[in-house]
Tab-separated table of C-alpha atoms in Angstrom:
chain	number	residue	atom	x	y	z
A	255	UNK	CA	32.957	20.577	-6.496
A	256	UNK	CA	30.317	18.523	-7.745
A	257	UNK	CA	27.279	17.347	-5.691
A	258	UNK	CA	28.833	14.030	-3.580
A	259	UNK	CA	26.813	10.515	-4.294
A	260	UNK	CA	24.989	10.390	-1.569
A	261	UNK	CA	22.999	13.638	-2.425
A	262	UNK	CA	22.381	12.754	-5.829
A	263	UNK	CA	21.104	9.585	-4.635
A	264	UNK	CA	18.651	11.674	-2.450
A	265	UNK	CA	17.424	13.949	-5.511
A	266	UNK	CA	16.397	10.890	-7.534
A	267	UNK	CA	13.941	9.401	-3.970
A	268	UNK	CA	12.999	13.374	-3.732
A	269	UNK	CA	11.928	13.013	-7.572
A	270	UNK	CA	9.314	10.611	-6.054
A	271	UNK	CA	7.785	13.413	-4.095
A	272	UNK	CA	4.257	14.824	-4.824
A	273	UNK	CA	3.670	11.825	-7.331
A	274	UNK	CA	3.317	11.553	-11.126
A	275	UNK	CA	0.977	13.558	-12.474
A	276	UNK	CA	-1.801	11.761	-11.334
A	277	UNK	CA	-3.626	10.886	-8.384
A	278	UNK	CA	-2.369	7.694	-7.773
A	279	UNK	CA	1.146	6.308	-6.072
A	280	UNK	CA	3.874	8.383	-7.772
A	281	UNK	CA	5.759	6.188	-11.050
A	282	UNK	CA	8.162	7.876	-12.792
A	283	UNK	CA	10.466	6.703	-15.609
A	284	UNK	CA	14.076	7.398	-16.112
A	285	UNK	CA	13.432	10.408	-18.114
A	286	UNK	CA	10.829	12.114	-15.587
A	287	UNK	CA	13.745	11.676	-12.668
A	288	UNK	CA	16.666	13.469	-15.069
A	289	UNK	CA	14.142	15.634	-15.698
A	290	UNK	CA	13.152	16.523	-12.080
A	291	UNK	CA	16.702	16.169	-10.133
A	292	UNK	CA	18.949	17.996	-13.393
A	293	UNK	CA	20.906	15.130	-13.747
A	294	UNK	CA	22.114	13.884	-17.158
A	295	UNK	CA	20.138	10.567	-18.134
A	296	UNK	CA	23.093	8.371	-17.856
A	297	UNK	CA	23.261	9.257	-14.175
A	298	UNK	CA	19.909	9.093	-13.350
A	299	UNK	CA	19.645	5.320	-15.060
A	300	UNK	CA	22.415	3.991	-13.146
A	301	UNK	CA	21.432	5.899	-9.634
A	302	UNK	CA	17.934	4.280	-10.566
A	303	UNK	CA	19.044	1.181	-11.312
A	304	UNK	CA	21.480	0.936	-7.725
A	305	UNK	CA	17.968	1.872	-5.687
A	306	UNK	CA	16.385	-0.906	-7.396
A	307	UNK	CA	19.285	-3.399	-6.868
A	308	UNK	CA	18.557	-2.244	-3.072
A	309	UNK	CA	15.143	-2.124	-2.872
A	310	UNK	CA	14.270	1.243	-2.401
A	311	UNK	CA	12.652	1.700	-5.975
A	312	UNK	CA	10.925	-1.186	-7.896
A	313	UNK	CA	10.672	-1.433	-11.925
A	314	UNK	CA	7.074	-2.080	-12.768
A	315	UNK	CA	5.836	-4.137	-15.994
A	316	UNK	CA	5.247	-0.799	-17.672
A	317	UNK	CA	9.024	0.205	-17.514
A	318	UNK	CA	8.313	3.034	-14.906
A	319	UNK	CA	9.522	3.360	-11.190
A	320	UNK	CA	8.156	3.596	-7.548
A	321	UNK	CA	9.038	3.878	-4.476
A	322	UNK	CA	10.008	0.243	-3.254
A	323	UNK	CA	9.442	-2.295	-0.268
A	324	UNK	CA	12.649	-1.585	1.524
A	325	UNK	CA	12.339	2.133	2.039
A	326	UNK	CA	8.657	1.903	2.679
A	327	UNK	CA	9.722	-0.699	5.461
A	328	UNK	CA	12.183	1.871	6.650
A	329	UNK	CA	9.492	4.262	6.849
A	330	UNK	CA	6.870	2.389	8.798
A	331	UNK	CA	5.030	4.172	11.163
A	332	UNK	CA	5.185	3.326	14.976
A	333	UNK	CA	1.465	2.153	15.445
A	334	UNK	CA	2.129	-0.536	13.467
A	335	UNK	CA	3.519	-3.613	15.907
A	336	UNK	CA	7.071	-4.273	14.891
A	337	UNK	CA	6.445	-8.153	15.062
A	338	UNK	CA	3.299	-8.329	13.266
A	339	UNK	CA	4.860	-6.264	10.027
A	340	UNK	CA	8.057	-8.610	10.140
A	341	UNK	CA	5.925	-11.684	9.997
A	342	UNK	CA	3.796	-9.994	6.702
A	343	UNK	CA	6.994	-8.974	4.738
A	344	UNK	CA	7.161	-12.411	3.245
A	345	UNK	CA	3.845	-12.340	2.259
A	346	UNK	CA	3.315	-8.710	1.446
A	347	UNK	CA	6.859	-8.951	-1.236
A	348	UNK	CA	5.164	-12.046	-2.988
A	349	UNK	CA	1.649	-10.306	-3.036
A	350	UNK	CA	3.594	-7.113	-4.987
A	351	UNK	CA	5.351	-9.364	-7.141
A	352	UNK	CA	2.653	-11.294	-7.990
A	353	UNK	CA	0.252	-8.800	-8.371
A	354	UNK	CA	2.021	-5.629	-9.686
A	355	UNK	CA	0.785	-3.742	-7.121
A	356	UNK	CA	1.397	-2.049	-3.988
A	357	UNK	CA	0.917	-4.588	-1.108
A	358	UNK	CA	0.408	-3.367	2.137
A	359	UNK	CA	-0.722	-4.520	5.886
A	360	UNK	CA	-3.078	-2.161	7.690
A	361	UNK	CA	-4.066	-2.070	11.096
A	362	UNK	CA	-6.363	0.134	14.054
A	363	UNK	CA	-4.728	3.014	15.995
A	364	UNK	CA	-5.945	4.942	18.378
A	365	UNK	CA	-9.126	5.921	20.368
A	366	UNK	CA	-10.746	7.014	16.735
A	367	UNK	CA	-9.744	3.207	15.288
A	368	UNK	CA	-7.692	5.092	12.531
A	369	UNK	CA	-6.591	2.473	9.717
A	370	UNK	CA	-2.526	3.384	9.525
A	371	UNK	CA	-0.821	1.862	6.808
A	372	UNK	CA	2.201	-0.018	7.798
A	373	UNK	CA	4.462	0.714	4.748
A	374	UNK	CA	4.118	4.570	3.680
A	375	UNK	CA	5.126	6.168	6.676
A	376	UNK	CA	1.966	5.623	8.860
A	377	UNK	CA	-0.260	7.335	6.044
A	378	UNK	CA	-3.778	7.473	7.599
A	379	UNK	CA	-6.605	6.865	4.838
A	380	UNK	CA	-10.502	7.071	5.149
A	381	UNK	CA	-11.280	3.697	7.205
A	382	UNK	CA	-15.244	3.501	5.109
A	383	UNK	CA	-13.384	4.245	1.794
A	384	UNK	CA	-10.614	1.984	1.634
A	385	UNK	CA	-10.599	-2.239	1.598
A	386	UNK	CA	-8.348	-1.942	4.757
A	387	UNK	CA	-11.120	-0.648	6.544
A	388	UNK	CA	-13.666	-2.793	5.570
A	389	UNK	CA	-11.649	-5.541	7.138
A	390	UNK	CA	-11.091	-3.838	10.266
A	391	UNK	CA	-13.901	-1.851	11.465
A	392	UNK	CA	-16.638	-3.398	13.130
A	393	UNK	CA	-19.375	-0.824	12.482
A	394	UNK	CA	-19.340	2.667	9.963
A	395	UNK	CA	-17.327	5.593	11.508
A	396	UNK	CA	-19.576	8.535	12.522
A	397	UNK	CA	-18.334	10.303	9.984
A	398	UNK	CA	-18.294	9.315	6.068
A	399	UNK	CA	-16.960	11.975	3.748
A	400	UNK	CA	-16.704	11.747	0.004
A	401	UNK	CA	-13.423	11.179	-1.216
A	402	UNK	CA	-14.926	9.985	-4.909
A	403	UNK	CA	-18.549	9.841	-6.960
A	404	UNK	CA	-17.983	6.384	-6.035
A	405	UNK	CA	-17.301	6.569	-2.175
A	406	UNK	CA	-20.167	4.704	-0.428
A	407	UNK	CA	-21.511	7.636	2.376
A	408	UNK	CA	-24.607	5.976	3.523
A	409	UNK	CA	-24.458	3.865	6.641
A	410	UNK	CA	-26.796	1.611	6.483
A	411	UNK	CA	-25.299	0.667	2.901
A	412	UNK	CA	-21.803	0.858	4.611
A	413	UNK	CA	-23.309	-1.604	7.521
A	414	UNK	CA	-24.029	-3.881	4.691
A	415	UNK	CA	-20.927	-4.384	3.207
A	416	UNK	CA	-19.057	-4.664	6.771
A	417	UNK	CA	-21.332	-7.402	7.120
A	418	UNK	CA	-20.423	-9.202	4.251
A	419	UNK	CA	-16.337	-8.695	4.643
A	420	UNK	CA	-16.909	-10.656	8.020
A	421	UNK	CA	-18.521	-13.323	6.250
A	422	UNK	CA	-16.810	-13.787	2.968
A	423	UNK	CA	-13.345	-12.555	4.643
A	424	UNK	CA	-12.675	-10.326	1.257
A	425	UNK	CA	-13.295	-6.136	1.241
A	426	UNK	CA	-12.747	-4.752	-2.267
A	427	UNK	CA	-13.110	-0.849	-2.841
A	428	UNK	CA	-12.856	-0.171	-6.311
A	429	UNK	CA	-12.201	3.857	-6.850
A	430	UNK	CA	-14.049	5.064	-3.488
A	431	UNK	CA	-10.669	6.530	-2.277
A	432	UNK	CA	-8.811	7.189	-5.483
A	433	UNK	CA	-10.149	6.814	-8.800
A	434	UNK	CA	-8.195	4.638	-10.711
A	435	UNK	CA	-7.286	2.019	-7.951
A	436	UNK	CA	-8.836	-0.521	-6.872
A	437	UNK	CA	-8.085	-2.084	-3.590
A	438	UNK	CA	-8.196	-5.512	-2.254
A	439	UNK	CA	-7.805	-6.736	1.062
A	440	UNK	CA	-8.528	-9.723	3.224
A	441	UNK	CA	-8.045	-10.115	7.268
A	442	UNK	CA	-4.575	-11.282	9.028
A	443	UNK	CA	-6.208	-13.089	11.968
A	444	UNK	CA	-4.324	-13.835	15.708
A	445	UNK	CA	-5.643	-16.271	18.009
A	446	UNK	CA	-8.879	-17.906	17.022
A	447	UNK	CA	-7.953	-18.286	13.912
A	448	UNK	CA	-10.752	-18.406	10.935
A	449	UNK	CA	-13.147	-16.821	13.688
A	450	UNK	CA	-11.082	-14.605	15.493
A	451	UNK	CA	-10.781	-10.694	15.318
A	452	UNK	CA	-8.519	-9.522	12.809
A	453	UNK	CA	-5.480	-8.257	14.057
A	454	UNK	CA	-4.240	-6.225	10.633
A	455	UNK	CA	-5.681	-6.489	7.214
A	456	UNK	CA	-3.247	-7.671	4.320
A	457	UNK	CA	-4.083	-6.290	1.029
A	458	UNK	CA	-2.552	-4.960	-2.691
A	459	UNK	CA	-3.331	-1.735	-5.073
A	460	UNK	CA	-4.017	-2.046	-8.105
A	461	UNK	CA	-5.045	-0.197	-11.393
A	462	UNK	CA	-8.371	-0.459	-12.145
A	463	UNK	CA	-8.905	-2.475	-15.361
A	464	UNK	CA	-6.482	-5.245	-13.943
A	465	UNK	CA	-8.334	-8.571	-13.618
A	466	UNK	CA	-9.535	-9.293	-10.233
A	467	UNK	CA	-9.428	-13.128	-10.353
A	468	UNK	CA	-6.242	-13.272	-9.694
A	469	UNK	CA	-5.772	-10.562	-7.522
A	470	UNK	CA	-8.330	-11.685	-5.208
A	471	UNK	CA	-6.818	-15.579	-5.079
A	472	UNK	CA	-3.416	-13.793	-4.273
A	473	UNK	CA	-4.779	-11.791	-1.802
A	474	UNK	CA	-6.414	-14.043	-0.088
A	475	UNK	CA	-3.440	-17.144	-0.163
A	476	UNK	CA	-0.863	-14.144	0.994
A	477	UNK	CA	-3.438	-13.294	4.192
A	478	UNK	CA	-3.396	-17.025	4.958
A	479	UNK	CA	0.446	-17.127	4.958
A	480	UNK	CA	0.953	-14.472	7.782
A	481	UNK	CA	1.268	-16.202	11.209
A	482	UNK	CA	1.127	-13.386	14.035
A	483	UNK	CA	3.479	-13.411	17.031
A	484	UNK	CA	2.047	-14.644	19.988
A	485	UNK	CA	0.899	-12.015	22.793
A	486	UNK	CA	3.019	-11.597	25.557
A	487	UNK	CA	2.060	-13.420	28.725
């Protein structure tokens, strides 16, 4: 007997595993997932093209495939708070749409402030080398290793830039973490509004080489949209 739906439906997400090639978030086109899970292109195309009708893959503009909203929703991590991701979703599916890149809401965990990423399974990156943690952090983690020849490891320079987030309300990382993304990412604020502490940061990956104008302008209106729940009394 042949393997049931279900499981070849699993081979094609387990395709997604360990990436593309490169170092970036794994995209994959129709051929690359026959390829990987043995399955004759036909049945790869139309498994591929049922994930997408579901949301757990999305097409991009280059004709290749990633991971989608839905299943990265299904993944989120448990540091995130439940009600603060629900009210981002809106925002964070227009942001990827708009932007062609992966949109994401970040917030603080833990005694060590980690910066968790809501929608890839609680993935923890390098707070001083990411735009998510420029928004967050209020001063540079004791620590600053090198993740790139571009990662910024000196505090005071680090200090510097926190500074400006807080003032301009924008962090933009451009290959510190990864080359070849760049990452943009502006605060989701609670009560205070304009002046109070951010409670996540809202922000998109992107290929380097993409124009930031409008990036930046999308970045900042999706931020804006995001209305936290209120605190419980």
């Amino acid at each position: 007997m042949g393997e049931s739906v279900t499981g070849r439906l699993f081979s094609v997400l387990d395709a997604f595993e360990g990436g593309g090639g490169g170092e970036g978030p794994p995209v994959l086109r129709p051929t690359d997932i026959a390829a990987r899970t043995g399955l004759p292109a036909p049945t790869a195309l139309r498994l591929v093209r049922e994930l997408v009708a579901w949301g757990g893959l999305e097409r991009g503009a280059d004709g290749g495939y990633r991971l989608g909203l839905r299943l990265r929703v299904l993944g989120a991590a448990a540091p995130c708070p439940r009600g603060l991701l629900d009210a981002a979703l809106p925002a964070l599916r227009a942001l990827g749409a708009r932007t062609g890149g992966h949109a994401d809401l970040a917030v603080l965990a833990g005694p060590s402030a980690d910066v968790v990423l809501c929608l890839v399974g609680g993935d923890r990156p390098p707070p001083h080398a990411t735009a998510y943690g420029k928004v967050l952090l209020a001063a540079p983690p004791a620590e600053l290793p090198r993740h790139t020849r571009h990662t910024v490891v000196s505090p005071g320079v680090l200090a510097g830039q926190l500074a400006r987030v807080r003032a301009t309300g924008l962090a933009l990382c451009a290959e510190e973490f990864r080359l070849g993304e760049v990452t943009v990412a502006a605060p989701v604020r609670g009560e205070g509004g304009s002046g109070g502490t951010p409670v996540g940061a809202l922000g998109v990956t992107v290929s380097t080489g993409v124009p930031l104008d409008r990036v930046v302008a999308a970045v900042r209106a999706a931020a804006a949209q995001v209305r936290p729940p209120e605190p419980a009394p």
